[in-house]
PDB file of C-alpha atoms in Angstrom:
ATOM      1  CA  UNK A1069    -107.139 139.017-143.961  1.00  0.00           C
ATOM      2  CA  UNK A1070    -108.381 135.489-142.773  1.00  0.00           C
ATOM      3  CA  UNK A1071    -108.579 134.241-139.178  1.00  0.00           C
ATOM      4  CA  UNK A1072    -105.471 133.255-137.332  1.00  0.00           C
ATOM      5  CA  UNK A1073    -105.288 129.345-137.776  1.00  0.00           C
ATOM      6  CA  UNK A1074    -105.416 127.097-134.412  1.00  0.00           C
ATOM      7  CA  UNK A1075    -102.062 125.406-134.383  1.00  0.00           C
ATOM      8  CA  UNK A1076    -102.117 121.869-135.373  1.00  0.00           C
ATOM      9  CA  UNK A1077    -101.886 119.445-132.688  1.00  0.00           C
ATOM     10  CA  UNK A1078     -99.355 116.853-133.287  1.00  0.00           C
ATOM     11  CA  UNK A1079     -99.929 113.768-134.891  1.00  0.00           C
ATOM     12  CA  UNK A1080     -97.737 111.115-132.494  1.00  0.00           C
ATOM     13  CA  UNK A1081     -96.342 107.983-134.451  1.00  0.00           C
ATOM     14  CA  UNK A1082     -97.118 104.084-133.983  1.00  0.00           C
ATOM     15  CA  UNK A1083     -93.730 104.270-132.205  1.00  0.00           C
ATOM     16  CA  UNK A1084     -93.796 106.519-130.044  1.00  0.00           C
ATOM     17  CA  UNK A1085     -97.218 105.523-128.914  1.00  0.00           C
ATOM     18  CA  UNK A1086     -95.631 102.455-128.302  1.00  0.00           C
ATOM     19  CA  UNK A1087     -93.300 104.042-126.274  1.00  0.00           C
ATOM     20  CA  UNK A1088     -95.217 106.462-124.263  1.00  0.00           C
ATOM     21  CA  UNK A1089     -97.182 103.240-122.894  1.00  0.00           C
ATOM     22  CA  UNK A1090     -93.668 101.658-122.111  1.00  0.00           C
ATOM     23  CA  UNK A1091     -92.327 104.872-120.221  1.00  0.00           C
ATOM     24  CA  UNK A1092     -95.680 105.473-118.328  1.00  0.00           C
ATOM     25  CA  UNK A1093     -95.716 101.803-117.453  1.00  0.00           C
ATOM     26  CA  UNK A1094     -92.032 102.801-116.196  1.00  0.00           C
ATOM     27  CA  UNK A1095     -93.683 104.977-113.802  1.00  0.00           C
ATOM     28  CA  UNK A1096     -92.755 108.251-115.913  1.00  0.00           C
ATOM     29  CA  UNK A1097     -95.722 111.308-114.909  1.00  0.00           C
ATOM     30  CA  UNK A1098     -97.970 112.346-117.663  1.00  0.00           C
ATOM     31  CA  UNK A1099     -97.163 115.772-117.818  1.00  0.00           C
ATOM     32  CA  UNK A1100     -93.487 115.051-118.510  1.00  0.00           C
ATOM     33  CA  UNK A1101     -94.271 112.226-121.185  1.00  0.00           C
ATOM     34  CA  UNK A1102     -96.615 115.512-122.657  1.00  0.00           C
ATOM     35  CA  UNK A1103     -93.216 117.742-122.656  1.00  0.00           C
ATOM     36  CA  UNK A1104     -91.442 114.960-123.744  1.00  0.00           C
ATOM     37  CA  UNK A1105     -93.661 113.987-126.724  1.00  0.00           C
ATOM     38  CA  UNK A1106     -94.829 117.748-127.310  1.00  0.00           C
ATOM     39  CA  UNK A1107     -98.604 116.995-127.235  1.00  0.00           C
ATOM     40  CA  UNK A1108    -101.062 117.685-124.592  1.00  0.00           C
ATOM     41  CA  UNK A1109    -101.518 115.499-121.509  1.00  0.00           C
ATOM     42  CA  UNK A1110    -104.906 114.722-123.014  1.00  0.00           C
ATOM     43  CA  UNK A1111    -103.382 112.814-126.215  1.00  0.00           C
ATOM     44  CA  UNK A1112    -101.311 111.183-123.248  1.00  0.00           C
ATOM     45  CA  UNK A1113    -104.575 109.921-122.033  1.00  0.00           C
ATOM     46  CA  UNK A1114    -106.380 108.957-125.481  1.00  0.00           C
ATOM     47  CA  UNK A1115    -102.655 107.276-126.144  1.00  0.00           C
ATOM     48  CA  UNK A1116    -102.347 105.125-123.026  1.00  0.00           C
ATOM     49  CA  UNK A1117    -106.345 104.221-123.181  1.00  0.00           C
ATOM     50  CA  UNK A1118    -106.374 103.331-126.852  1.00  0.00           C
ATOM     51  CA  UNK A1119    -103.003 101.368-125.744  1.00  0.00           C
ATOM     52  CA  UNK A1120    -105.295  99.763-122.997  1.00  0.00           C
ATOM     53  CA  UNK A1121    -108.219  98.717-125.385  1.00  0.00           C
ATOM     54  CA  UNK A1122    -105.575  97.734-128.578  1.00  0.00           C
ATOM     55  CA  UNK A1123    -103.892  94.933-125.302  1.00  0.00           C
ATOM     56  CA  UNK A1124    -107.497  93.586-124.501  1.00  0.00           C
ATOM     57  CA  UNK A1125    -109.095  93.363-127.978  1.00  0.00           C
ATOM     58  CA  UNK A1126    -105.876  91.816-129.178  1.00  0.00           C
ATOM     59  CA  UNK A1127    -105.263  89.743-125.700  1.00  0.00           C
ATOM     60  CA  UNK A1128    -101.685  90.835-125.339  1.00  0.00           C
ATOM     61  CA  UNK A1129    -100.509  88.869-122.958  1.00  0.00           C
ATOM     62  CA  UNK A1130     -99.000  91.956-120.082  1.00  0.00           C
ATOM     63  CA  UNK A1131     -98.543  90.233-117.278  1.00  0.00           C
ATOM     64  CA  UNK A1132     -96.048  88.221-115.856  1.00  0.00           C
ATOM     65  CA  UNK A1133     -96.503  85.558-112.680  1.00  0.00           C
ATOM     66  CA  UNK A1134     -93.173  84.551-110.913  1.00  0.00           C
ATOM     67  CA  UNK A1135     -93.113  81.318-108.648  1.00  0.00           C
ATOM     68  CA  UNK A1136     -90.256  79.925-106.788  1.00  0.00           C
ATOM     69  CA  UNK A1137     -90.233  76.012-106.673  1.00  0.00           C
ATOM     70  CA  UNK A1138     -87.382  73.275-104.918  1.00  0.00           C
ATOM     71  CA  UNK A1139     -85.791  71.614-107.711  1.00  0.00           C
ATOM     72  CA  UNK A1140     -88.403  68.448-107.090  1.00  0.00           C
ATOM     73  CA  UNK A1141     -91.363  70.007-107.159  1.00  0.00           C
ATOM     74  CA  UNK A1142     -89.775  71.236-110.807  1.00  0.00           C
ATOM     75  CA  UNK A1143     -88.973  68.561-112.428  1.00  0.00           C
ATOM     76  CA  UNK A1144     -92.564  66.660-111.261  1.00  0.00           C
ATOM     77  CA  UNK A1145     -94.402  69.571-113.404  1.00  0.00           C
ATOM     78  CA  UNK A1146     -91.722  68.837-116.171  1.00  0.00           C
ATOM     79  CA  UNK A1147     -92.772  65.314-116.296  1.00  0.00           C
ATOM     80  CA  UNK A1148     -96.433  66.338-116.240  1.00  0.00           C
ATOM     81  CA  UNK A1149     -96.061  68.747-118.965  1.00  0.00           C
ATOM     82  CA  UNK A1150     -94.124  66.043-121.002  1.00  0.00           C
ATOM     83  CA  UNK A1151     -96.745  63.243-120.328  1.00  0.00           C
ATOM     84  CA  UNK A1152     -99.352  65.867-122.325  1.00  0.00           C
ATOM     85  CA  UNK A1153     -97.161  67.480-124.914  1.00  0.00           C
ATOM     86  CA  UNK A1154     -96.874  70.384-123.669  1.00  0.00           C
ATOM     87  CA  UNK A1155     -93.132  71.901-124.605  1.00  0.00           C
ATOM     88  CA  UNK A1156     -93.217  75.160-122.588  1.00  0.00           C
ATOM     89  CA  UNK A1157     -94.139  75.738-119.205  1.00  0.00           C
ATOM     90  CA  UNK A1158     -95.449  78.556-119.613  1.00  0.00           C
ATOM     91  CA  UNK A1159     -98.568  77.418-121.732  1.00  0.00           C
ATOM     92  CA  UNK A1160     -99.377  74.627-119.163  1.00  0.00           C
ATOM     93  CA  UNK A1161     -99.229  77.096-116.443  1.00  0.00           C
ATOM     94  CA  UNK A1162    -101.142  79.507-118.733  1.00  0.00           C
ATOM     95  CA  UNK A1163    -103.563  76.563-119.783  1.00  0.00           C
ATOM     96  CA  UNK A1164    -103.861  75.689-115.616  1.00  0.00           C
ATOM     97  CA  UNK A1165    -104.701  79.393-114.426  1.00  0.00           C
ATOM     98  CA  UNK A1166    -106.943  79.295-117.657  1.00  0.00           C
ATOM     99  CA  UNK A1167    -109.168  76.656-116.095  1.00  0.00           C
ATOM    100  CA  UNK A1168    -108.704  77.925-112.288  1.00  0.00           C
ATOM    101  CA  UNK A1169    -112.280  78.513-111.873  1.00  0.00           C
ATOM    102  CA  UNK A1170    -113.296  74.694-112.764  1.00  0.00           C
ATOM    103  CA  UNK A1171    -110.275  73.295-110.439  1.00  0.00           C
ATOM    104  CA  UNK A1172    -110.392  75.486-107.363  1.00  0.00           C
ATOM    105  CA  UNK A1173    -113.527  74.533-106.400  1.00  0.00           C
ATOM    106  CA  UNK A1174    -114.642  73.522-102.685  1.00  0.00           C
ATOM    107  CA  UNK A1175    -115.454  69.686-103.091  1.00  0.00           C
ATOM    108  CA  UNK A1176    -118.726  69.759-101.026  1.00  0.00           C
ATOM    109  CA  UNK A1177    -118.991  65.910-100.969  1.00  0.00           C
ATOM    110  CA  UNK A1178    -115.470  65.749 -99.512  1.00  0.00           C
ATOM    111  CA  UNK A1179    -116.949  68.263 -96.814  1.00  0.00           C
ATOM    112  CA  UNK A1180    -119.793  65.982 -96.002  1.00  0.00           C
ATOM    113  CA  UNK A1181    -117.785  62.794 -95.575  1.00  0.00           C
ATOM    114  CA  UNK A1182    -115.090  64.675 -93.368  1.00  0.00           C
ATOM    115  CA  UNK A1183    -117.761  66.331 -91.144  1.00  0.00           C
ATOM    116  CA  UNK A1184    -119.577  62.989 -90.516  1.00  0.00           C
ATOM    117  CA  UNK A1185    -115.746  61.358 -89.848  1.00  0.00           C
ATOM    118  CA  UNK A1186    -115.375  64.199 -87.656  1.00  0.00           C
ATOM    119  CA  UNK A1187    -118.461  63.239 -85.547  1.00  0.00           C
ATOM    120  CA  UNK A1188    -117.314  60.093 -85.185  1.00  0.00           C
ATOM    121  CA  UNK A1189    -113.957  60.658 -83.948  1.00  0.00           C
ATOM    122  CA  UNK A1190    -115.891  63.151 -81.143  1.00  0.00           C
ATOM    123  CA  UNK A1191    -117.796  60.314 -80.215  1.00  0.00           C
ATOM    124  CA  UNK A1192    -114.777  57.850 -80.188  1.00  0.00           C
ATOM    125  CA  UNK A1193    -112.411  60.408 -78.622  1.00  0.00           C
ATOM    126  CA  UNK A1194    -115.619  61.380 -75.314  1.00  0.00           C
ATOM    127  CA  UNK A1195    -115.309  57.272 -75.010  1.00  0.00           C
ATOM    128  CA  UNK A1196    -111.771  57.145 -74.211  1.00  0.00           C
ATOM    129  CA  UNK A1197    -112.076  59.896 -71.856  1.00  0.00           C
ATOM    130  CA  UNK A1198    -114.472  57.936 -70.008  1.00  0.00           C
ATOM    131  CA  UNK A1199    -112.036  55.429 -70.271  1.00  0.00           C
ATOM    132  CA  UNK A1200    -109.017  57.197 -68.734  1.00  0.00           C
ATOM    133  CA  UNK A1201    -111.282  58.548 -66.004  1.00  0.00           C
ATOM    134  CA  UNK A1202    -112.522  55.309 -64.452  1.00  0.00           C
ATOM    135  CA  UNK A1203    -109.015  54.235 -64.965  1.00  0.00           C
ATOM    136  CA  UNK A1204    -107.476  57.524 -62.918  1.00  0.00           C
ATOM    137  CA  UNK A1205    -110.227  57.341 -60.531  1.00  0.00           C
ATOM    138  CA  UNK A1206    -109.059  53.749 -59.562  1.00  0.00           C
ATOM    139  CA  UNK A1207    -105.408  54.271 -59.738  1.00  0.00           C
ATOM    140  CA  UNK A1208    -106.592  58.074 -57.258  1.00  0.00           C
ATOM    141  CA  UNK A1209    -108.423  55.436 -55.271  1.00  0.00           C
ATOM    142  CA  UNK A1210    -105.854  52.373 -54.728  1.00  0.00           C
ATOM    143  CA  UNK A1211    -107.987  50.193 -56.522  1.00  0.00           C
ATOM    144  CA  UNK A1212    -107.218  47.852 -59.237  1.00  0.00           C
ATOM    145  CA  UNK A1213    -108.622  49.538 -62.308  1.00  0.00           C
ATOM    146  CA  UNK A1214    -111.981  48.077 -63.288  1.00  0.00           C
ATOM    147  CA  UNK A1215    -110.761  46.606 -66.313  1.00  0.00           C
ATOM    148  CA  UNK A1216    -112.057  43.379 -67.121  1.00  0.00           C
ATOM    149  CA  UNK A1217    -112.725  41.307 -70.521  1.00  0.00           C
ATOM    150  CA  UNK A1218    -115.692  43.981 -71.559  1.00  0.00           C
ATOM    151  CA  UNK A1219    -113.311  46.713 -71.399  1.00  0.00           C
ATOM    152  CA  UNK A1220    -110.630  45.461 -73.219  1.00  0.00           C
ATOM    153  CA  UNK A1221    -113.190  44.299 -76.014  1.00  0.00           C
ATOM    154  CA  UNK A1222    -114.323  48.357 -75.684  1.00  0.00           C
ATOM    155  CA  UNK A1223    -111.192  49.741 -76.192  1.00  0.00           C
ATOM    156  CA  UNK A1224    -110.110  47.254 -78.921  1.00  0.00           C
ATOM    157  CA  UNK A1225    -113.787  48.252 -80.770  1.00  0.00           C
ATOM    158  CA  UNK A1226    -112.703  52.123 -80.301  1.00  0.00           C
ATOM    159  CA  UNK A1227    -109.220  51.303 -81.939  1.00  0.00           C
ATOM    160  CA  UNK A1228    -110.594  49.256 -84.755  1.00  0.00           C
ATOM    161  CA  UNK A1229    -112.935  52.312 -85.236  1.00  0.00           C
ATOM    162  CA  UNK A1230    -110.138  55.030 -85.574  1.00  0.00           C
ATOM    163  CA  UNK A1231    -108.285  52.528 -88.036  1.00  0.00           C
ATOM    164  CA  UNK A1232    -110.861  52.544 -89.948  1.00  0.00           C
ATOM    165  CA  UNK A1233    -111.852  56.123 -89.596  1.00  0.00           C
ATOM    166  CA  UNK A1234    -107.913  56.201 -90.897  1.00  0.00           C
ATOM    167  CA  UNK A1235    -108.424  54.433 -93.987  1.00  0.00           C
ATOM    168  CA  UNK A1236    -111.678  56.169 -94.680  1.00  0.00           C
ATOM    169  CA  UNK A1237    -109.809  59.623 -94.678  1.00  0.00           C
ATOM    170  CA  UNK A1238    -106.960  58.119 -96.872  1.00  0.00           C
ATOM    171  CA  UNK A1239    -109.478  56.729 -98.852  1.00  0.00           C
ATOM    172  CA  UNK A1240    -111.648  60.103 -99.412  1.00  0.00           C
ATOM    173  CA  UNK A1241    -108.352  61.905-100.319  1.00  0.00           C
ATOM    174  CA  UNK A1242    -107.019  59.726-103.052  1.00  0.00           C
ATOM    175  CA  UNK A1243    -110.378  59.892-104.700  1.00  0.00           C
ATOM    176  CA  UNK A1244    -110.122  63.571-104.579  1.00  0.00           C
ATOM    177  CA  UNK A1245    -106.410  63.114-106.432  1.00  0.00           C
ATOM    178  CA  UNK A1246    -108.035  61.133-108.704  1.00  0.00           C
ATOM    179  CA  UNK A1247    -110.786  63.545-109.446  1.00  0.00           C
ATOM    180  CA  UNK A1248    -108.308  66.514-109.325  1.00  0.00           C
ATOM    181  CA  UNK A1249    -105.131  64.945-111.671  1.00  0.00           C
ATOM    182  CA  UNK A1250    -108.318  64.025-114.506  1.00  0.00           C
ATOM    183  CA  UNK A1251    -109.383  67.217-114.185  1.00  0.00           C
ATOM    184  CA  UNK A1252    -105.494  68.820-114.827  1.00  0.00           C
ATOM    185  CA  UNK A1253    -105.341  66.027-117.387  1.00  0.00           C
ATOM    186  CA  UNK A1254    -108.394  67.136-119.065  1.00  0.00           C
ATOM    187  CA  UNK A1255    -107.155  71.039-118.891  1.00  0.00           C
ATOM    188  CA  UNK A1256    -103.934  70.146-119.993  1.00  0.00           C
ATOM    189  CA  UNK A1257    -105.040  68.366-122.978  1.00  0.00           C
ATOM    190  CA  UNK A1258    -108.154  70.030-123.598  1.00  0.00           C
ATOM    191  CA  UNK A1259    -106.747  73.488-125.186  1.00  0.00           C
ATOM    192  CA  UNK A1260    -105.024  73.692-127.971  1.00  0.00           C
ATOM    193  CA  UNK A1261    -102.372  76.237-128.797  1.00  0.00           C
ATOM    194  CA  UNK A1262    -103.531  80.116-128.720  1.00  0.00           C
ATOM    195  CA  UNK A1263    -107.095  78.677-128.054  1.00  0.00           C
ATOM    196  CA  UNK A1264    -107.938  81.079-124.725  1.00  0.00           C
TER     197      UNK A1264
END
């Protein structure tokens, strides 16, 4: 007489690997998918980690992004996407998150310009202190405010210099929506179909 035989584990199908992923995705325990299925919970574990490797060596696309937008702000990435060819929005968001790491980048130039605009409005802002002092001081005092032809030039120089200051800063930021709507133009154009 031979040796007892081990039994034979069981051999699960394409299917219902397929849909032990689904159910334990679902949130269904291991142990019950191993009932279920009548295997062990280690094939559960081989099954869901081949599952794993089989999405990322095929680049199954798993997950899903929601995002709530006012009608407007719809339609303007409708146009976009038309302007480029691109019929679904899906594959221009998918194209856009593609090339996040290019487009959300700090714009250290920007920084520079903004820092050195902020120094001068310090400088501009400590002058019209000074400027509201003497006059409170006078007004505190009974005196006529010392306000003569120089200051007036003064505070017309500090205005002209917060205009332009202004239209320096307006200046900066379309350049940086220049820069940023190539760059989306590039991205958008630049893949083509399945290409990530």
């Amino acid at each position: 007489m031979g040796r007892p035989r081990a039994p034979r584990h069981k051999r699960l199908t394409q299917n219902q690997r397929f849909a032990i992923a689904r159910k334990r995705a679902e949130g269904v325990p291991i142990e019950d998918l191993a009932r279920e299925f009548g295997v062990t919970t280690r094939s559960i574990f081989y099954t869901l980690k081949a599952d794993q490797s089989r999405k990322l060596d095929a680049r199954v696309r798993s997950e899903l992004v929601n995002v709530r937008l006012t009608p407007k702000e719809l339609a303007n990435f409708d146009a976009v996407l038309a302007r480029h060819d691109i019929t679904s929005r899906a594959e221009g968001l998918r194209r856009l998150i593609h090339a996040s790491n290019d487009l959300f980048v700090p714009d250290d130039e920007l920084a520079n310009q903004m820092q050195g605009l902020s120094a001068s409005l310090n400088r501009t802002g400590n002058n019209i202190n000074q400027i509201a002092q003497r006059l409170n001081e006078a007004k505190r005092q009974g005196k006529t405010p010392p306000y003569g032809n120089s200051a007036h030039a003064q505070v017309r120089a500090l205005a002209g210099l917060i205009f332009d200051i202004a239209d320096q800063v307006q200046d900066m930021a379309q350049r940086r929506r220049s820069a940023l709507s190539g760059e989306v133009a590039r991205v958008l154009g630049g893949f083509a179909d399945g290409s990530e």
